[in-house]
mmCIF file of N, CA and C in Angstrom:
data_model
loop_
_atom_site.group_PDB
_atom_site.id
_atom_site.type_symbol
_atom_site.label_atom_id
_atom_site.label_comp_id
_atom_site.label_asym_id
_atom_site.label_seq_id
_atom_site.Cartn_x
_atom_site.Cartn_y
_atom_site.Cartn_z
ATOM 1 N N UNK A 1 -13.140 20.503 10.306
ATOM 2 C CA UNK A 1 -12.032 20.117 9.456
ATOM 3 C C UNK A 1 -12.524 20.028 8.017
ATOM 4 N N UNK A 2 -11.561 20.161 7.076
ATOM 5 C CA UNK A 2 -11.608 20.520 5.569
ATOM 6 C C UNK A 2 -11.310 19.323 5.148
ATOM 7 N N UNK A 3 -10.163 19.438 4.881
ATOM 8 C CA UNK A 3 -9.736 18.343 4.186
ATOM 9 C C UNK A 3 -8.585 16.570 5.125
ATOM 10 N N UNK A 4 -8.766 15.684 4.914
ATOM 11 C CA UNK A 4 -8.102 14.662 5.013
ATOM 12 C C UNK A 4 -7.278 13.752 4.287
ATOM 13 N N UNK A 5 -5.880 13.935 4.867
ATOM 14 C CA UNK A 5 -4.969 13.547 3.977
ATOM 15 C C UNK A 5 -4.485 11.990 4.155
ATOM 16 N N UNK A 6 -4.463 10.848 3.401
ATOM 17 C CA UNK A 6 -4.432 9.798 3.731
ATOM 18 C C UNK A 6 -2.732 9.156 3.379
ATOM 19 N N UNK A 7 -1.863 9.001 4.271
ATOM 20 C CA UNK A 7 -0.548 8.827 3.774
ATOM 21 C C UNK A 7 -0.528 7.465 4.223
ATOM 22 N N UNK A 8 1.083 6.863 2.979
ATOM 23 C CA UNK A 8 0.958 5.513 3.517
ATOM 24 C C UNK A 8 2.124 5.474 4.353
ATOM 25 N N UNK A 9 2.635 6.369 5.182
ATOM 26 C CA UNK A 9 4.143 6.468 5.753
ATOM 27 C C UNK A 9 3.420 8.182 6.137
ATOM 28 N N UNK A 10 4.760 8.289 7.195
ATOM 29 C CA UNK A 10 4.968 9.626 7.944
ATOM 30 C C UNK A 10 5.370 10.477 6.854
ATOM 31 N N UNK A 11 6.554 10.135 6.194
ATOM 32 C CA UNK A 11 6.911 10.984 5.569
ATOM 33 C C UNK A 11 6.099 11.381 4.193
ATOM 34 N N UNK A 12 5.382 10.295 3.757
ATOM 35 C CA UNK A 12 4.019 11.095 3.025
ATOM 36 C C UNK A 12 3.085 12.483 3.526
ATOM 37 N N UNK A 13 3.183 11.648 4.683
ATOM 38 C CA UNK A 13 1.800 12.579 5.317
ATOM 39 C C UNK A 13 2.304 14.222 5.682
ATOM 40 N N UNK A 14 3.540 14.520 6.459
ATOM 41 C CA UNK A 14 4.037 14.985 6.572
ATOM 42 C C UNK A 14 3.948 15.885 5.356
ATOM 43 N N UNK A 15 4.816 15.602 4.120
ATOM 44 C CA UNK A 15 5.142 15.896 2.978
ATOM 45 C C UNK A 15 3.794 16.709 2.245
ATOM 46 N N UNK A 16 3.190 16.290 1.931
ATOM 47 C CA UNK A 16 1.593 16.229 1.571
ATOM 48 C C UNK A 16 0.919 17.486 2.367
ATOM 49 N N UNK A 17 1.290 17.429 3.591
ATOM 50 C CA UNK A 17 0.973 18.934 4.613
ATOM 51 C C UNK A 17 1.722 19.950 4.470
ATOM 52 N N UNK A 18 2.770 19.568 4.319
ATOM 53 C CA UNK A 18 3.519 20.910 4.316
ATOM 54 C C UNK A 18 3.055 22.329 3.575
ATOM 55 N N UNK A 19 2.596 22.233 1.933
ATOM 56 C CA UNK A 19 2.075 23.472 1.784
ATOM 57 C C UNK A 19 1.076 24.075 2.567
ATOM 58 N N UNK A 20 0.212 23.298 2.864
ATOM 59 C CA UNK A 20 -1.127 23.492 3.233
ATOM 60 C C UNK A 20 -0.970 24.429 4.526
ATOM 61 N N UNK A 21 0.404 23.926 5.912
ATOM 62 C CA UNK A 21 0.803 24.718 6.851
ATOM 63 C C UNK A 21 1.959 25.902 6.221
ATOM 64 N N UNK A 22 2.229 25.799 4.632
ATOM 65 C CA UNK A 22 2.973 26.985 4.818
ATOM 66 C C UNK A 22 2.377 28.404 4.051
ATOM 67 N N UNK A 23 1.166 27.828 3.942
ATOM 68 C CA UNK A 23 0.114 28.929 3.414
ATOM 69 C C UNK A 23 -0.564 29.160 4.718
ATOM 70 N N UNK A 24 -0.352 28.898 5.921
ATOM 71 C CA UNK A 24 -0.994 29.415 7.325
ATOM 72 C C UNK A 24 -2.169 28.554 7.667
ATOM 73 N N UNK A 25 -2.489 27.531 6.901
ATOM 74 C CA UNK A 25 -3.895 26.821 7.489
ATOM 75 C C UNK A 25 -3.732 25.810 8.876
ATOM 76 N N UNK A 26 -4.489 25.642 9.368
ATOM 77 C CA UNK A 26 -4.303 24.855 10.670
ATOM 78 C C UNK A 26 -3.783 23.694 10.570
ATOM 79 N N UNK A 27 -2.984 23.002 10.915
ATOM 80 C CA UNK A 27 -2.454 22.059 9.976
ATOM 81 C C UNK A 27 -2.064 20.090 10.814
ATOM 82 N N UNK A 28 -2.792 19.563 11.208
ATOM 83 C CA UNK A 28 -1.801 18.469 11.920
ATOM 84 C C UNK A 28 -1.656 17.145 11.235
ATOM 85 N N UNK A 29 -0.365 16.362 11.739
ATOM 86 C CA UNK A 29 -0.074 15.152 11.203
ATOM 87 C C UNK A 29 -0.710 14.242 12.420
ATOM 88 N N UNK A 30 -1.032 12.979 12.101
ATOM 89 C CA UNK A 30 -2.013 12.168 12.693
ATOM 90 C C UNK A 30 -0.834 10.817 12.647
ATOM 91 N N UNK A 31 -0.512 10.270 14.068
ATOM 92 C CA UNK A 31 0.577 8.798 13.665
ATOM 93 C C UNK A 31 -0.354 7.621 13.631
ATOM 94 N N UNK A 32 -1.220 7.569 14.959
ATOM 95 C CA UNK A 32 -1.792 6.466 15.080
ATOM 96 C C UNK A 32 -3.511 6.733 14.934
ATOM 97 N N UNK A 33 -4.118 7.283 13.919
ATOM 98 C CA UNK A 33 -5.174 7.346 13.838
ATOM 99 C C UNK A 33 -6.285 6.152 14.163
ATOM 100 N N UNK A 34 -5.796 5.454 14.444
ATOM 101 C CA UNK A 34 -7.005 4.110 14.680
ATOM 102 C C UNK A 34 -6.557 4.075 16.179
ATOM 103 N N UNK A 35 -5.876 4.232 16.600
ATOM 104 C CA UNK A 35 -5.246 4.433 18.273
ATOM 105 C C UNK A 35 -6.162 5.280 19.049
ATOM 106 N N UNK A 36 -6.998 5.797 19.006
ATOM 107 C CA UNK A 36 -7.813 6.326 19.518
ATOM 108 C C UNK A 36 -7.293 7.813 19.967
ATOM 109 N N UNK A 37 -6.015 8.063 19.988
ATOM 110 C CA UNK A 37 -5.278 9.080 21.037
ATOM 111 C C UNK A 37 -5.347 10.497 19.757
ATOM 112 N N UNK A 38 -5.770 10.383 19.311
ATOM 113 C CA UNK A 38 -5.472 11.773 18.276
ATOM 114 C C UNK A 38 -5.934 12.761 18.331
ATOM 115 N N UNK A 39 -6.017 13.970 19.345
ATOM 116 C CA UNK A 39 -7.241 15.096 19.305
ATOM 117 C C UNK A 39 -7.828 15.426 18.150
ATOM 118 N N UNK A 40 -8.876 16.273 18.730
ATOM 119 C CA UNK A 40 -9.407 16.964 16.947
ATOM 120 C C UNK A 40 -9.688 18.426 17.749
ATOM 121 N N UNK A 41 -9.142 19.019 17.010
ATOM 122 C CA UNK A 41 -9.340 20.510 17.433
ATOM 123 C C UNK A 41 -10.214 21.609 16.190
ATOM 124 N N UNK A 42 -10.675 22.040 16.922
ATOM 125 C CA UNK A 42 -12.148 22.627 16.403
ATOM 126 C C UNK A 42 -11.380 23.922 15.007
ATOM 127 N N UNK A 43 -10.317 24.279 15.436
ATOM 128 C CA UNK A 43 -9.837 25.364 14.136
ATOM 129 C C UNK A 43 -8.602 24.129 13.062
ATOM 130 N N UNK A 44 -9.024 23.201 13.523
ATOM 131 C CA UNK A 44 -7.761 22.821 12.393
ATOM 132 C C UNK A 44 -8.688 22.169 10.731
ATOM 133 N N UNK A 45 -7.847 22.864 9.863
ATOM 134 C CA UNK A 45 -8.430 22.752 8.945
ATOM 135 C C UNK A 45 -7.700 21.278 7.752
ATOM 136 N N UNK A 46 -6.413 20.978 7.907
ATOM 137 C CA UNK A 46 -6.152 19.794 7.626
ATOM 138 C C UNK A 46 -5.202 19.122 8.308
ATOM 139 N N UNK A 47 -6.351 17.134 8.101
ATOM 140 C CA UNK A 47 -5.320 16.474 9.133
ATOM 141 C C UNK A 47 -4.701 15.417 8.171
ATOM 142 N N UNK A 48 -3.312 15.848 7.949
ATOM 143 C CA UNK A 48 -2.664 14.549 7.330
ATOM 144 C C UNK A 48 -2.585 13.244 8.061
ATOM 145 N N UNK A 49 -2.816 12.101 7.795
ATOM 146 C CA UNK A 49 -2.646 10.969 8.316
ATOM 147 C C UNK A 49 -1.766 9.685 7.965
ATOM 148 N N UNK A 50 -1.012 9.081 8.670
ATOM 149 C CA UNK A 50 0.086 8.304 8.651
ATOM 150 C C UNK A 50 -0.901 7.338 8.673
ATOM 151 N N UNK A 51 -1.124 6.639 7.659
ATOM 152 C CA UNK A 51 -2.036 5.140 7.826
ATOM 153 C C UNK A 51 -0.926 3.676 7.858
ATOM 154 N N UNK A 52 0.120 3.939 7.907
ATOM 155 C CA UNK A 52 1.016 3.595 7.780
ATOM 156 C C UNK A 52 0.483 1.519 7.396
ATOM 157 N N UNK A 53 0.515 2.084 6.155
ATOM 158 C CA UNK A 53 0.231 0.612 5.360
ATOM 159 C C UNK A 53 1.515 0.137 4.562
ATOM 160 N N UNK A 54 2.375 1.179 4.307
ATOM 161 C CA UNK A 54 3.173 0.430 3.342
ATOM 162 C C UNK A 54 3.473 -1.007 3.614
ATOM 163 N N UNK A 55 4.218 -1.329 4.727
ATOM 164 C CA UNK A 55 4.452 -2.777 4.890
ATOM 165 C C UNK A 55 3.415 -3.552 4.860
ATOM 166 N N UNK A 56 2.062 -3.343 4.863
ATOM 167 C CA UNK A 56 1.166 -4.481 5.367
ATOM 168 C C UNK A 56 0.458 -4.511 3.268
ATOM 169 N N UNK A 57 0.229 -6.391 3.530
ATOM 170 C CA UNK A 57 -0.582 -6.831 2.313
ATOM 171 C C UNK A 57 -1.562 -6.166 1.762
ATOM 172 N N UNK A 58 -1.245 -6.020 0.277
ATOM 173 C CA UNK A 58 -2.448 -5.221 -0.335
ATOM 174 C C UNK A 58 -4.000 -5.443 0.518
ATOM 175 N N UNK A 59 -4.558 -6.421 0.977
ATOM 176 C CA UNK A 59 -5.608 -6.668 1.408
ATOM 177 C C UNK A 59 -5.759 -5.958 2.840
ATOM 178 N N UNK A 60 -4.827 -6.541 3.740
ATOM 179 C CA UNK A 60 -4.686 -5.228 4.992
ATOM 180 C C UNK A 60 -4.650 -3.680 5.193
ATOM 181 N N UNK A 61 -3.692 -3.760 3.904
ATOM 182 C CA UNK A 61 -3.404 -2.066 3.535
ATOM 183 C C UNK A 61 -4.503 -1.082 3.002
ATOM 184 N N UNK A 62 -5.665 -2.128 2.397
ATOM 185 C CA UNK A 62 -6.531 -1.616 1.824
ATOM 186 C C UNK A 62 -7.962 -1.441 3.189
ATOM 187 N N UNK A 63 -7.647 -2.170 3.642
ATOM 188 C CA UNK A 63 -9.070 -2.369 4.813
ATOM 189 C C UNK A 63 -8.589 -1.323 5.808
ATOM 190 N N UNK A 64 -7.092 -1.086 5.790
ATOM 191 C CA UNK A 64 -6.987 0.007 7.107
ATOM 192 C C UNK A 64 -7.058 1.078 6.337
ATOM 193 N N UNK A 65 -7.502 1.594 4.989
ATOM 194 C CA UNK A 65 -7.333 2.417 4.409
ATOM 195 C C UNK A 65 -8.738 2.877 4.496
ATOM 196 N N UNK A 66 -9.438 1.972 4.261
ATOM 197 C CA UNK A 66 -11.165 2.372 4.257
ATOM 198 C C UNK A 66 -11.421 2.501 6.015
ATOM 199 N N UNK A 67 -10.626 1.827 7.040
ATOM 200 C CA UNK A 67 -11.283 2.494 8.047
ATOM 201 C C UNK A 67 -10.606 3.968 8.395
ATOM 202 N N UNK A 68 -9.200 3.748 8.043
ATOM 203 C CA UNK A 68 -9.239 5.367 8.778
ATOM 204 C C UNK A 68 -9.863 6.564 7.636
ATOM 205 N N UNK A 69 -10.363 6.131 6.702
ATOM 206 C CA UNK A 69 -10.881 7.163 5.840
ATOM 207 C C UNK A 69 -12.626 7.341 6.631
ATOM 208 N N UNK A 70 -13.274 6.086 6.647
ATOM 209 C CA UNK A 70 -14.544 6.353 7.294
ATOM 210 C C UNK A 70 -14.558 7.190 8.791
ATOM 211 N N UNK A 71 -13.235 6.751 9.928
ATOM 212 C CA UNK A 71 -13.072 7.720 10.459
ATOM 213 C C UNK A 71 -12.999 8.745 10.427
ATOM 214 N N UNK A 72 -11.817 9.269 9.620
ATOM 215 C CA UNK A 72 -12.236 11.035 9.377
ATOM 216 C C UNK A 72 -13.354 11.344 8.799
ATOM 217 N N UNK A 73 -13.905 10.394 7.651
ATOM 218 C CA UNK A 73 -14.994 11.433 7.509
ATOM 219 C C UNK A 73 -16.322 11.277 8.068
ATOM 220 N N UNK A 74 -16.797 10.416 9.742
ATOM 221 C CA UNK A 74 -17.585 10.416 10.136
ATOM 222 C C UNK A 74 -16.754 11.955 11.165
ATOM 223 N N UNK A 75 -15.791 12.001 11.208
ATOM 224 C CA UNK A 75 -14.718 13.022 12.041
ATOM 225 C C UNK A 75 -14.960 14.268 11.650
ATOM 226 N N UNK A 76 -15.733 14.468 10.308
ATOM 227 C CA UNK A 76 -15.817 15.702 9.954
ATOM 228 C C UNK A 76 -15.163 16.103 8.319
ATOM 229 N N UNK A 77 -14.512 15.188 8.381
ATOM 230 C CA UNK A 77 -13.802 15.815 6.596
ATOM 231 C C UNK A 77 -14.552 15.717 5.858
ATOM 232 N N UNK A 78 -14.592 17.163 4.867
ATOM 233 C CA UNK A 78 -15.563 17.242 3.564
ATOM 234 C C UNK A 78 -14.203 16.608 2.550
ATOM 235 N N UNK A 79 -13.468 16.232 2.163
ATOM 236 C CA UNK A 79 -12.439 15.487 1.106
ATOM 237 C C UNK A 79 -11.673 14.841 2.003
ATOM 238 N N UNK A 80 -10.978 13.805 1.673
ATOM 239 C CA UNK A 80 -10.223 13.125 1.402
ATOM 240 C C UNK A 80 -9.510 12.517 0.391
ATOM 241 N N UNK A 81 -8.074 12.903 0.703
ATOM 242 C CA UNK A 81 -7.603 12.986 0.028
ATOM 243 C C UNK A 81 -6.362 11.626 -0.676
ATOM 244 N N UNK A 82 -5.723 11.043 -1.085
ATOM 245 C CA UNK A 82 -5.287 9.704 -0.858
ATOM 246 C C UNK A 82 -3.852 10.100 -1.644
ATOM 247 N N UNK A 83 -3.063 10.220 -0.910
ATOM 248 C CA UNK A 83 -1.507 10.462 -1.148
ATOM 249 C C UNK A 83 -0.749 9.393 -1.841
ATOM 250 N N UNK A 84 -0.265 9.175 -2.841
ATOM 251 C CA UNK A 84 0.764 7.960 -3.713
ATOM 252 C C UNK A 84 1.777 8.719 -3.242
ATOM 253 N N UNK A 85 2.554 7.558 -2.780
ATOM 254 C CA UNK A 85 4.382 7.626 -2.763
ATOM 255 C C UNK A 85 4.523 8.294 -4.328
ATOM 256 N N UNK A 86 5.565 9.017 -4.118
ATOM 257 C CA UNK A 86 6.090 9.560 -5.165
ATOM 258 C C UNK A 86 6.883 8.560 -5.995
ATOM 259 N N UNK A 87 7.276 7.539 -5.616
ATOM 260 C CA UNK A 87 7.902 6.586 -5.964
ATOM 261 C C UNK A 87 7.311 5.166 -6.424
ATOM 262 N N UNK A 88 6.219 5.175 -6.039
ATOM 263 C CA UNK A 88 5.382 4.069 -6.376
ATOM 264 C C UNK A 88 5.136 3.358 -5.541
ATOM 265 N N UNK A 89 5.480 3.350 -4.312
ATOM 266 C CA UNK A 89 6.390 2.592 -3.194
ATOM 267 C C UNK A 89 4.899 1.745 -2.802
ATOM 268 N N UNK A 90 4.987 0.842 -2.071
ATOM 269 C CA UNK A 90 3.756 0.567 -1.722
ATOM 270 C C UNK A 90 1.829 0.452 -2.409
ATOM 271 N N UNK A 91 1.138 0.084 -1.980
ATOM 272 C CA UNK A 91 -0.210 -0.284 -2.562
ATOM 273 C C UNK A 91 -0.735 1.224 -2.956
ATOM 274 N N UNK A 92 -0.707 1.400 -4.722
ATOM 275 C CA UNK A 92 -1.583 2.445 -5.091
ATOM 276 C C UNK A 92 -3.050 2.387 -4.928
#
C-alpha cells in the first residue's frame, strides 16, 4: 500500500478516494479500522479510513488519530494523509 487516507467521517473518507479510484488505482474505504476486521490486500494501493472522530473530544479524537495512523503505517503506508472536513467540521 501507497498511500493512507485519514478521514474524520465516512463521507470524508469516501470523498477523499474517489479520484484516486477514478484514475483506476486500487482503492478501499476502511469503517472500523481499529476493529481488527479490515483486510489488506496485497494490490491495493490506497486505503481511505473512516476514523470516525468527529463526535469524540479533541483529546479522544486526537489519540484515535495517532493510533489508526501508527496502524497503517506499521500496515505498510509510505504517506499518510490527514483529510479536513471541508467545512471545518470537527478537530483540525
Amino acid at each position: 500500500m501507497t498511500l493512507a487516507i485519514l478521514a474524520d467521517d465516512l463521507t470524508g473518507a469516501c470523498d477523499a478516494a474517489a479520484p484516486f479510484a477514478a484514475q483506476g488505482l486500487v482503492t478501499v474505504v476502511v469503517l472500523d479500522p481499529l476493529g481488527g476486521a479490515a483486510p489488506r490486500f496485497d494490490d491495493v494501493v490506497v486505503r481511505a479510513i473512516d476514523a470516525d472522530t468527529r463526535r469524540l473530544s479533541f483529546r479522544r479524537a486526537a489519540a484515535r488519530t495517532v493510533a489508526v495512523a501508527e496502524l497503517e503505517r506499521t500496515g505498510g503506508a509510505r504517506s499518510l494523509y490527514k483529510k479536513v472536513d471541508s467545512t471545518l467540521r470537527g478537530h483540525v
